[in-house]
């Protein structure tokens, strides 16, 4: 029986070179390298690029501050979100309502408002007996970003738990598994796989939201770019430095988005 060449198209081996060159981040990198290489080869590097080279270490340090804020905010938001998500599945009606109220309040609140809220509601110093401990603005930004992160993680966790078929619980109970064993050995591993893609997508969103930190006095990459722009005072450099900000956030967040899509496709196949 002759095989149909149109059958099972997913079994066809992909073209690795064409796929690699078609990736947007590869095309972007090639364009940037081509422009920089052209200016270096002709020996006529403009002043804007010279200033950008001078300020690039400061911009990278500022970007690292944004990454640190995003990691801490996501860590706190994940821990709080898992607890709130578990409470939203409680058998007690009052606890469920409180958990749902938390989720609805912070999922629908603008992140900028939450950042301003945590910045100006919390004190600038903490008085612990005879000790006075400063409460820096970057920690307040972490808390402001952790609030919506916790609400979204709680919803992701609740959805992952409820997506597990009830037949699996019943089958495990018929095998004399305790409820804690069912959750730890059967339900939780499946939930982690289902939670990972939306969790990564949420982390990329939180990372992009760290650009709001400069509005409350945090010395991040956006604040560094503003200082550089005011110091150099050149229009071409201002345009170039903000294009560089876009490139930095894109270079960090785009691989996360690609990995998220890959995990989603893998999950759909299984």
XYZ file of C-alpha atoms in Angstrom:
270
model
C 0.000 0.000 0.000
C 1.520 3.329 -1.067
C 2.072 5.845 1.635
C 0.369 9.190 1.431
C 2.972 11.988 1.397
C 0.415 14.380 2.856
C -0.322 12.212 5.884
C 1.107 13.032 9.306
C 2.710 16.360 8.340
C 4.111 16.784 11.853
C 6.457 13.880 11.216
C 8.270 15.791 8.532
C 11.682 16.860 9.766
C 11.783 20.623 10.280
C 14.342 22.754 8.518
C 16.622 23.868 11.376
C 18.422 26.656 9.524
C 15.236 28.245 8.196
C 13.610 28.012 11.648
C 16.612 29.616 13.332
C 16.908 32.462 10.878
C 13.166 33.086 11.057
C 13.306 33.716 14.789
C 12.578 37.412 15.462
C 15.242 37.773 18.129
C 17.876 36.377 15.742
C 16.837 38.846 13.049
C 16.972 41.682 15.572
C 20.442 40.681 16.729
C 21.692 40.443 13.146
C 20.336 43.914 12.358
C 22.000 45.411 15.421
C 25.304 43.721 14.630
C 25.118 44.900 11.024
C 24.565 48.529 12.053
C 27.311 48.495 14.676
C 29.693 46.693 12.313
C 29.037 49.254 9.590
C 29.887 52.182 11.836
C 33.026 50.495 13.162
C 34.194 49.457 9.689
C 33.794 52.942 8.240
C 35.565 54.536 11.209
C 32.790 57.086 11.600
C 31.111 55.966 14.810
C 28.682 58.754 15.756
C 28.849 60.487 19.086
C 25.571 58.947 20.153
C 27.036 55.450 19.944
C 30.139 56.563 21.840
C 27.956 57.929 24.632
C 25.892 54.733 24.610
C 29.063 52.667 24.980
C 30.065 54.847 27.933
C 26.688 54.460 29.631
C 26.179 50.773 28.783
C 27.658 49.437 32.087
C 25.288 51.668 34.060
C 22.348 50.560 31.915
C 23.213 46.902 32.468
C 23.468 47.471 36.236
C 20.066 49.155 36.131
C 18.613 46.249 34.170
C 19.978 43.872 36.783
C 18.118 45.889 39.443
C 14.890 45.368 37.481
C 15.580 41.635 37.228
C 16.225 41.390 40.979
C 12.966 43.200 41.719
C 11.045 40.898 39.374
C 12.549 37.742 40.881
C 11.793 38.816 44.458
C 8.280 39.990 43.568
C 7.518 36.746 41.767
C 8.930 34.646 44.610
C 6.786 36.432 47.204
C 3.766 36.423 44.913
C 4.144 32.705 44.231
C 4.369 31.781 47.913
C 1.384 33.948 48.817
C -0.550 32.858 45.734
C -0.179 29.155 46.497
C -1.534 29.692 50.005
C -4.407 31.860 48.782
C -5.172 29.392 46.006
C -5.343 26.571 48.550
C -7.658 28.664 50.725
C -9.933 29.299 47.743
C -10.524 25.535 47.627
C -11.341 25.297 51.323
C -14.539 23.599 52.483
C -15.330 26.644 54.655
C -17.416 29.138 52.776
C -16.087 32.204 54.615
C -12.462 31.318 53.865
C -13.296 30.760 50.203
C -14.961 34.169 49.977
C -11.984 35.926 51.574
C -9.588 34.222 49.182
C -11.755 35.118 46.193
C -11.989 38.711 47.408
C -8.174 38.924 47.502
C -7.916 37.502 43.990
C -10.562 39.775 42.489
C -9.208 42.882 44.224
C -5.577 42.559 43.164
C -6.118 40.980 39.754
C -8.216 43.962 38.681
C -6.184 46.738 40.317
C -3.790 48.762 38.108
C -0.185 47.854 38.874
C 0.863 51.507 38.913
C -1.733 52.244 41.603
C -0.466 49.303 43.674
C 3.130 50.507 43.347
C 2.150 53.988 44.519
C 0.010 52.453 47.258
C 2.829 50.388 48.747
C 5.308 53.248 48.343
C 3.352 55.899 50.205
C 1.232 53.820 52.602
C 4.135 51.942 54.155
C 6.486 54.044 56.304
C 9.916 55.117 55.122
C 11.427 53.828 58.372
C 10.554 51.020 60.743
C 10.994 51.639 64.471
C 11.810 48.419 66.286
C 12.358 49.343 69.905
C 15.481 51.477 69.997
C 16.405 50.566 66.437
C 15.394 52.472 63.329
C 15.492 50.387 60.178
C 15.085 52.069 56.783
C 12.356 50.737 54.515
C 13.773 51.373 51.011
C 11.585 52.141 48.053
C 12.712 49.108 46.054
C 11.285 46.779 48.711
C 7.990 48.654 48.500
C 8.007 48.163 44.729
C 8.616 44.448 45.283
C 5.562 44.334 47.540
C 3.508 46.344 45.058
C 4.314 43.887 42.276
C 3.921 40.849 44.535
C 0.268 41.714 45.232
C -1.033 41.215 41.666
C 1.388 38.309 41.223
C -0.112 36.538 44.248
C -3.650 37.015 42.935
C -2.754 35.643 39.507
C -0.778 32.700 40.925
C -3.720 31.855 43.185
C -6.030 31.747 40.178
C -3.531 29.674 38.191
C -3.204 27.215 41.076
C -6.977 26.945 41.584
C -7.539 26.352 37.872
C -4.809 23.698 37.749
C -6.292 21.828 40.721
C -9.806 21.906 39.312
C -8.588 20.750 35.885
C -7.570 17.371 37.324
C -10.380 14.885 36.543
C -12.290 13.720 39.603
C -11.872 10.140 38.356
C -8.225 10.300 39.368
C -9.179 11.148 42.943
C -11.703 8.335 43.020
C -9.264 5.810 41.531
C -6.585 6.752 44.042
C -9.039 6.514 46.947
C -10.048 3.063 45.754
C -6.387 2.068 46.043
C -6.369 3.170 49.705
C -4.344 6.347 49.129
C -4.794 9.019 51.771
C -5.911 12.476 50.667
C -2.460 13.941 51.380
C -0.828 11.173 49.334
C -3.216 11.742 46.431
C -2.418 15.426 46.413
C 1.346 14.982 46.781
C 1.917 12.024 44.456
C -0.799 12.359 41.818
C -2.383 15.805 41.693
C 0.513 18.138 42.486
C 2.935 16.832 39.789
C 0.256 17.324 37.133
C -0.587 20.779 38.495
C 3.033 21.893 38.331
C 3.250 20.986 34.654
C 0.014 22.811 33.915
C 0.945 25.846 35.990
C 4.423 26.390 34.553
C 3.511 28.031 31.188
C 1.098 30.641 32.645
C 3.482 31.183 35.576
C 6.318 31.988 33.161
C 4.051 34.298 31.190
C 3.117 36.072 34.414
C 6.790 36.458 35.335
C 7.527 38.118 31.993
C 4.639 40.522 32.614
C 5.924 41.326 36.113
C 9.409 41.932 34.691
C 8.053 44.460 32.203
C 6.088 46.131 34.999
C 9.311 46.784 36.934
C 9.840 49.729 34.580
C 7.349 51.574 36.815
C 9.842 51.489 39.683
C 11.587 54.638 38.457
C 8.386 56.630 39.082
C 8.802 56.208 42.843
C 12.523 56.932 43.009
C 14.072 53.492 42.473
C 17.341 53.629 40.560
C 16.572 51.086 37.853
C 17.331 50.928 34.142
C 14.659 53.488 33.216
C 15.962 55.946 35.798
C 19.507 55.345 34.525
C 18.363 56.079 30.977
C 16.722 59.320 32.101
C 19.902 60.402 33.896
C 21.998 59.514 30.843
C 19.657 61.403 28.523
C 19.719 64.543 30.691
C 23.499 64.363 31.100
C 24.372 63.922 27.431
C 21.576 66.258 26.248
C 21.515 65.019 22.656
C 18.321 64.127 20.830
C 19.922 61.301 18.864
C 21.342 59.796 22.045
C 17.947 60.018 23.790
C 16.317 58.109 20.940
C 19.146 55.558 20.941
C 19.113 54.987 24.701
C 15.369 54.318 24.778
C 15.693 51.943 21.855
C 18.340 50.239 23.956
C 15.836 49.922 26.826
C 13.411 48.215 24.474
C 16.165 45.870 23.329
C 17.156 44.990 26.911
C 13.616 44.127 27.990
C 13.027 42.279 24.725
C 16.241 40.264 25.099
C 15.208 39.189 28.608
C 11.476 38.600 28.157
C 11.306 37.170 24.645
C 13.146 33.903 25.471
C 10.714 33.445 28.353
C 7.793 33.867 25.957
C 9.328 31.364 23.521
C 9.886 28.835 26.304
C 6.298 29.344 27.455
C 4.956 28.573 23.970
C 7.173 25.497 23.724
C 5.855 24.189 27.045
C 2.271 24.842 25.973
C 2.773 22.895 22.738
C 4.393 20.051 24.668
C 1.500 20.006 27.115
C -1.041 19.948 24.259
C 0.677 16.936 22.703
C 0.447 15.030 25.985
